[in-house]
Amino acid sequence: AQSVTQLGSHVSVSEGALVLLRCNYSSSVPPYLFWYVQYPNQGLQLLLKYTTGATLVKGINGFEAEFKKSETSFHLTKPSAHMSDAAEYFCAVALYNQGGKLIFGQGTELSVKP
Amino acid sequence: KAGVTQTPRYLIKTRGQQVTLSCSPISGHRSVSWYQQTPGQGLQFLFEYFSETQRNKGNFPGRFSGRQFSNSRSEMNVSTLELGDSALYLCASSPSGQYEAFFGQGTRLTVV
């Protein structure tokens, strides 16, 4: 069965520091991978996606992620955190043979200290 | 383009009642999915509709049902509400042939 594991339910960084949110997946076939962000009382906003092609993908708000098949990972990074990045982040997997179904990780809450 | 619209935003229901939630997808999107979000279980897939047909279903009891209309708008229904059904219900739409989902702001359902 497919699954997504996000290491660390809570990550705290200082403003201007590197953001690294970890995501590992389990899948028997090549997956499509996504990162979403959720602000309080809001829906999910797509940050970036990997489907095929270049394994380093860039998203909105300065975030990027690298697909590493050998490590079954899709970690999210941002070189310099901003206060407005404080939110909950979700990694998700979709499989080509399962239509629109997304499997989500448990989420990582990012706090940014001034 | 307008985003995914969910109505209502907030809802309070009594245990045993039923509820219907509505979702209007982004114009041109034919796939609509529903998710339940709770603090304990996280984000869980309920079902997905494409061109009025249920294409995929999650592991939820039969009290949870949905449908999609010819204009791609979708509704989900929960019958015989239980306290544990209290959650944020998120609707998402996807372009044909694409896998990324665009989410609405959700409907916060509270069962008392």
mmCIF file of C-alpha atoms in Angstrom:
data_model
loop_
_atom_site.group_PDB
_atom_site.id
_atom_site.type_symbol
_atom_site.label_atom_id
_atom_site.label_comp_id
_atom_site.label_asym_id
_atom_site.label_seq_id
_atom_site.Cartn_x
_atom_site.Cartn_y
_atom_site.Cartn_z
ATOM 1 C CA ALA A 1 0.000 0.000 0.000
ATOM 2 C CA GLN A 2 1.127 3.504 -0.693
ATOM 3 C CA SER A 3 2.021 5.741 2.211
ATOM 4 C CA VAL A 4 3.637 9.067 2.969
ATOM 5 C CA THR A 5 5.729 9.811 6.021
ATOM 6 C CA GLN A 6 6.628 13.302 7.106
ATOM 7 C CA LEU A 7 9.428 13.338 9.652
ATOM 8 C CA GLY A 8 8.695 15.787 12.432
ATOM 9 C CA SER A 9 5.193 16.960 13.219
ATOM 10 C CA HIS A 10 6.611 20.310 14.283
ATOM 11 C CA VAL A 11 9.629 22.197 12.957
ATOM 12 C CA SER A 12 10.821 25.531 14.321
ATOM 13 C CA VAL A 13 13.315 27.800 12.556
ATOM 14 C CA SER A 14 14.515 31.343 12.951
ATOM 15 C CA GLU A 15 13.635 33.981 10.412
ATOM 16 C CA GLY A 16 16.251 33.900 7.657
ATOM 17 C CA ALA A 17 17.293 30.311 8.390
ATOM 18 C CA LEU A 18 17.039 27.334 6.068
ATOM 19 C CA VAL A 19 13.724 25.500 6.010
ATOM 20 C CA LEU A 20 13.885 21.728 5.515
ATOM 21 C CA LEU A 21 10.720 19.643 5.731
ATOM 22 C CA ARG A 22 11.160 15.943 5.160
ATOM 23 C CA CYS A 23 8.913 13.609 3.206
ATOM 24 C CA ASN A 24 9.380 9.946 2.359
ATOM 25 C CA TYR A 25 6.951 7.862 0.378
ATOM 26 C CA SER A 26 6.260 4.227 -0.184
ATOM 27 C CA SER A 27 5.014 3.214 -3.587
ATOM 28 C CA SER A 28 5.377 0.224 -5.881
ATOM 29 C CA VAL A 29 5.130 2.403 -8.968
ATOM 30 C CA PRO A 30 6.576 5.832 -9.754
ATOM 31 C CA PRO A 31 4.383 8.351 -7.999
ATOM 32 C CA TYR A 32 3.432 11.917 -8.633
ATOM 33 C CA LEU A 33 4.471 14.034 -5.652
ATOM 34 C CA PHE A 34 3.124 17.257 -4.230
ATOM 35 C CA TRP A 35 3.635 19.702 -1.412
ATOM 36 C CA TYR A 36 0.709 21.707 -0.103
ATOM 37 C CA VAL A 37 0.533 24.463 2.508
ATOM 38 C CA GLN A 38 -2.392 25.177 4.799
ATOM 39 C CA TYR A 39 -2.918 28.360 6.770
ATOM 40 C CA PRO A 40 -5.306 28.369 9.747
ATOM 41 C CA ASN A 41 -8.955 27.930 8.777
ATOM 42 C CA GLN A 42 -8.040 27.705 5.101
ATOM 43 C CA GLY A 43 -7.924 25.049 2.440
ATOM 44 C CA LEU A 44 -4.747 23.630 0.949
ATOM 45 C CA GLN A 45 -2.643 25.585 -1.501
ATOM 46 C CA LEU A 46 -0.388 23.788 -3.967
ATOM 47 C CA LEU A 47 3.261 24.758 -3.462
ATOM 48 C CA LEU A 48 4.885 22.539 -6.074
ATOM 49 C CA LYS A 49 4.636 19.236 -7.863
ATOM 50 C CA TYR A 50 6.774 16.536 -9.404
ATOM 51 C CA THR A 51 5.338 14.434 -12.205
ATOM 52 C CA THR A 52 8.141 13.617 -14.638
ATOM 53 C CA GLY A 53 11.324 15.213 -15.901
ATOM 54 C CA ALA A 54 13.624 17.372 -13.833
ATOM 55 C CA THR A 55 13.916 16.043 -10.314
ATOM 56 C CA LEU A 56 14.487 19.470 -8.750
ATOM 57 C CA VAL A 57 11.247 21.389 -8.892
ATOM 58 C CA LYS A 58 10.632 24.977 -7.948
ATOM 59 C CA GLY A 59 7.396 26.228 -6.498
ATOM 60 C CA ILE A 60 5.793 29.351 -5.216
ATOM 61 C CA ASN A 61 7.102 31.571 -2.426
ATOM 62 C CA GLY A 62 10.714 30.462 -2.941
ATOM 63 C CA PHE A 63 10.176 26.792 -2.069
ATOM 64 C CA GLU A 64 11.730 23.921 -3.946
ATOM 65 C CA ALA A 65 11.871 20.153 -3.600
ATOM 66 C CA GLU A 66 14.009 17.380 -5.006
ATOM 67 C CA PHE A 67 12.715 13.974 -5.997
ATOM 68 C CA LYS A 68 15.226 11.270 -5.071
ATOM 69 C CA LYS A 69 14.003 7.925 -6.297
ATOM 70 C CA SER A 70 16.798 5.947 -4.631
ATOM 71 C CA GLU A 71 15.884 7.436 -1.279
ATOM 72 C CA THR A 72 12.113 7.543 -1.948
ATOM 73 C CA SER A 73 12.193 11.100 -0.709
ATOM 74 C CA PHE A 74 10.761 14.449 -1.716
ATOM 75 C CA HIS A 75 12.043 16.939 0.843
ATOM 76 C CA LEU A 76 10.902 20.564 0.777
ATOM 77 C CA THR A 77 13.403 23.384 1.240
ATOM 78 C CA LYS A 78 13.561 27.151 1.306
ATOM 79 C CA PRO A 79 16.877 28.961 1.719
ATOM 80 C CA SER A 80 15.601 31.722 3.979
ATOM 81 C CA ALA A 81 12.491 31.492 6.150
ATOM 82 C CA HIS A 82 10.060 34.360 6.426
ATOM 83 C CA MET A 83 7.519 34.938 9.161
ATOM 84 C CA SER A 84 4.752 34.462 6.616
ATOM 85 C CA ASP A 85 5.938 30.874 6.005
ATOM 86 C CA ALA A 86 4.507 29.772 9.354
ATOM 87 C CA ALA A 87 1.812 27.256 8.438
ATOM 88 C CA GLU A 88 1.189 23.536 8.142
ATOM 89 C CA TYR A 89 2.779 21.702 5.241
ATOM 90 C CA PHE A 90 1.569 18.476 3.699
ATOM 91 C CA CYS A 91 3.354 16.096 1.378
ATOM 92 C CA ALA A 92 1.112 14.038 -0.909
ATOM 93 C CA VAL A 93 1.361 11.211 -3.414
ATOM 94 C CA ALA A 94 -0.834 10.371 -6.391
ATOM 95 C CA LEU A 95 -0.661 7.264 -8.535
ATOM 96 C CA TYR A 96 -1.432 7.228 -12.235
ATOM 97 C CA ASN A 97 -3.861 4.334 -11.886
ATOM 98 C CA GLN A 98 -5.869 5.781 -9.005
ATOM 99 C CA GLY A 99 -7.453 8.773 -10.633
ATOM 100 C CA GLY A 100 -7.595 11.853 -8.471
ATOM 101 C CA LYS A 101 -6.843 10.190 -5.158
ATOM 102 C CA LEU A 102 -4.138 11.885 -3.096
ATOM 103 C CA ILE A 103 -2.508 10.185 -0.123
ATOM 104 C CA PHE A 104 -1.284 12.723 2.407
ATOM 105 C CA GLY A 105 1.347 12.670 5.086
ATOM 106 C CA GLN A 106 0.388 13.690 8.594
ATOM 107 C CA GLY A 107 1.634 17.209 8.108
ATOM 108 C CA THR A 108 4.444 19.309 9.550
ATOM 109 C CA GLU A 109 3.698 22.511 11.387
ATOM 110 C CA LEU A 110 6.361 25.113 10.656
ATOM 111 C CA SER A 111 6.997 27.865 13.194
ATOM 112 C CA VAL A 112 9.222 30.832 12.360
ATOM 113 C CA LYS A 113 10.837 32.721 15.229
ATOM 114 C CA PRO A 114 11.752 36.387 14.813
ATOM 115 C CA LYS B 1 -10.609 31.975 -13.011
ATOM 116 C CA ALA B 2 -12.584 31.581 -9.842
ATOM 117 C CA GLY B 3 -11.268 28.970 -7.446
ATOM 118 C CA VAL B 4 -13.040 26.030 -5.881
ATOM 119 C CA THR B 5 -16.049 27.216 -3.912
ATOM 120 C CA GLN B 6 -17.474 25.294 -0.999
ATOM 121 C CA THR B 7 -20.687 26.100 0.798
ATOM 122 C CA PRO B 8 -21.456 26.545 3.564
ATOM 123 C CA ARG B 9 -18.199 27.449 5.332
ATOM 124 C CA TYR B 10 -19.474 26.487 8.763
ATOM 125 C CA LEU B 11 -22.192 24.120 9.864
ATOM 126 C CA ILE B 12 -23.456 22.878 13.216
ATOM 127 C CA LYS B 13 -25.619 19.772 13.246
ATOM 128 C CA THR B 14 -27.079 17.504 15.871
ATOM 129 C CA ARG B 15 -26.133 13.849 16.183
ATOM 130 C CA GLY B 16 -28.439 11.708 14.060
ATOM 131 C CA GLN B 17 -29.195 14.415 11.513
ATOM 132 C CA GLN B 18 -27.981 14.434 7.943
ATOM 133 C CA VAL B 19 -26.032 17.097 6.109
ATOM 134 C CA THR B 20 -25.279 18.047 2.518
ATOM 135 C CA LEU B 21 -22.164 19.958 1.517
ATOM 136 C CA SER B 22 -21.689 21.622 -1.831
ATOM 137 C CA CYS B 23 -18.671 22.165 -4.047
ATOM 138 C CA SER B 24 -18.286 24.138 -7.270
ATOM 139 C CA PRO B 25 -15.051 23.256 -9.072
ATOM 140 C CA ILE B 26 -12.821 25.500 -11.114
ATOM 141 C CA SER B 27 -14.362 26.098 -14.506
ATOM 142 C CA GLY B 28 -13.347 23.351 -16.935
ATOM 143 C CA HIS B 29 -12.301 20.874 -14.252
ATOM 144 C CA ARG B 30 -14.221 17.626 -14.500
ATOM 145 C CA SER B 31 -12.711 15.783 -11.544
ATOM 146 C CA VAL B 32 -13.903 16.560 -8.037
ATOM 147 C CA SER B 33 -12.559 14.889 -4.900
ATOM 148 C CA TRP B 34 -13.577 15.115 -1.270
ATOM 149 C CA TYR B 35 -11.376 14.808 1.811
ATOM 150 C CA GLN B 36 -12.009 14.741 5.526
ATOM 151 C CA GLN B 37 -9.497 16.475 7.787
ATOM 152 C CA THR B 38 -9.382 15.815 11.522
ATOM 153 C CA PRO B 39 -6.624 16.404 14.095
ATOM 154 C CA GLY B 40 -6.401 12.695 14.858
ATOM 155 C CA GLN B 41 -6.625 11.123 11.398
ATOM 156 C CA GLY B 42 -5.247 13.920 9.259
ATOM 157 C CA LEU B 43 -6.373 14.221 5.646
ATOM 158 C CA GLN B 44 -8.311 11.226 4.403
ATOM 159 C CA PHE B 45 -9.696 10.651 0.925
ATOM 160 C CA LEU B 46 -13.452 10.173 0.754
ATOM 161 C CA PHE B 47 -14.236 9.805 -2.946
ATOM 162 C CA GLU B 48 -13.628 11.200 -6.398
ATOM 163 C CA TYR B 49 -16.046 11.913 -9.209
ATOM 164 C CA PHE B 50 -15.277 12.386 -12.863
ATOM 165 C CA SER B 51 -17.960 13.170 -15.442
ATOM 166 C CA GLU B 52 -20.726 12.291 -12.974
ATOM 167 C CA THR B 53 -19.241 8.867 -12.167
ATOM 168 C CA GLN B 54 -17.588 7.858 -8.945
ATOM 169 C CA ARG B 55 -14.115 6.838 -10.006
ATOM 170 C CA ASN B 56 -12.505 6.157 -6.658
ATOM 171 C CA LYS B 57 -13.662 5.662 -3.104
ATOM 172 C CA GLY B 58 -11.912 5.797 0.251
ATOM 173 C CA ASN B 59 -12.474 3.677 3.299
ATOM 174 C CA PHE B 60 -15.501 5.376 4.829
ATOM 175 C CA PRO B 61 -18.852 3.917 5.876
ATOM 176 C CA GLY B 62 -21.843 4.041 3.575
ATOM 177 C CA ARG B 63 -23.236 6.999 5.533
ATOM 178 C CA PHE B 64 -20.890 9.093 3.426
ATOM 179 C CA SER B 65 -22.068 9.521 -0.136
ATOM 180 C CA GLY B 66 -21.620 11.934 -2.963
ATOM 181 C CA ARG B 67 -22.682 12.817 -6.433
ATOM 182 C CA GLN B 68 -21.643 15.004 -9.311
ATOM 183 C CA PHE B 69 -23.866 16.915 -11.650
ATOM 184 C CA SER B 70 -23.508 17.502 -15.375
ATOM 185 C CA ASN B 71 -21.965 20.934 -14.724
ATOM 186 C CA SER B 72 -19.280 19.211 -12.559
ATOM 187 C CA ARG B 73 -20.631 20.658 -9.341
ATOM 188 C CA SER B 74 -20.582 18.090 -6.564
ATOM 189 C CA GLU B 75 -22.338 17.419 -3.317
ATOM 190 C CA MET B 76 -21.499 15.111 -0.473
ATOM 191 C CA ASN B 77 -24.003 13.841 2.015
ATOM 192 C CA VAL B 78 -23.487 12.412 5.460
ATOM 193 C CA SER B 79 -26.449 10.667 7.036
ATOM 194 C CA THR B 80 -27.034 9.758 10.673
ATOM 195 C CA LEU B 81 -24.318 12.088 11.877
ATOM 196 C CA GLU B 82 -22.011 10.992 14.650
ATOM 197 C CA LEU B 83 -19.863 13.122 16.928
ATOM 198 C CA GLY B 84 -16.789 11.730 15.181
ATOM 199 C CA ASP B 85 -17.929 13.223 11.886
ATOM 200 C CA SER B 86 -16.935 16.641 13.164
ATOM 201 C CA ALA B 87 -14.197 17.712 10.772
ATOM 202 C CA LEU B 88 -13.098 20.055 8.045
ATOM 203 C CA TYR B 89 -14.398 18.713 4.741
ATOM 204 C CA LEU B 90 -12.327 19.757 1.771
ATOM 205 C CA CYS B 91 -13.281 19.615 -1.852
ATOM 206 C CA ALA B 92 -10.710 19.692 -4.629
ATOM 207 C CA SER B 93 -10.936 19.857 -8.392
ATOM 208 C CA SER B 94 -8.428 18.726 -10.990
ATOM 209 C CA PRO B 95 -7.979 19.367 -14.696
ATOM 210 C CA SER B 96 -8.522 16.354 -16.939
ATOM 211 C CA GLY B 97 -5.417 14.209 -17.175
ATOM 212 C CA GLN B 98 -3.648 16.074 -14.403
ATOM 213 C CA TYR B 99 -3.037 14.913 -10.881
ATOM 214 C CA GLU B 100 -2.634 18.109 -8.927
ATOM 215 C CA ALA B 101 -5.701 19.099 -6.967
ATOM 216 C CA PHE B 102 -6.906 22.605 -6.257
ATOM 217 C CA PHE B 103 -8.680 22.892 -2.955
ATOM 218 C CA GLY B 104 -11.541 24.979 -1.687
ATOM 219 C CA GLN B 105 -11.519 26.600 1.739
ATOM 220 C CA GLY B 106 -13.497 23.783 3.242
ATOM 221 C CA THR B 107 -16.657 23.333 5.245
ATOM 222 C CA ARG B 108 -16.202 23.105 8.990
ATOM 223 C CA LEU B 109 -18.817 20.639 10.286
ATOM 224 C CA THR B 110 -19.455 20.416 14.000
ATOM 225 C CA VAL B 111 -21.727 17.661 15.288
ATOM 226 C CA VAL B 112 -23.152 18.224 18.767
#
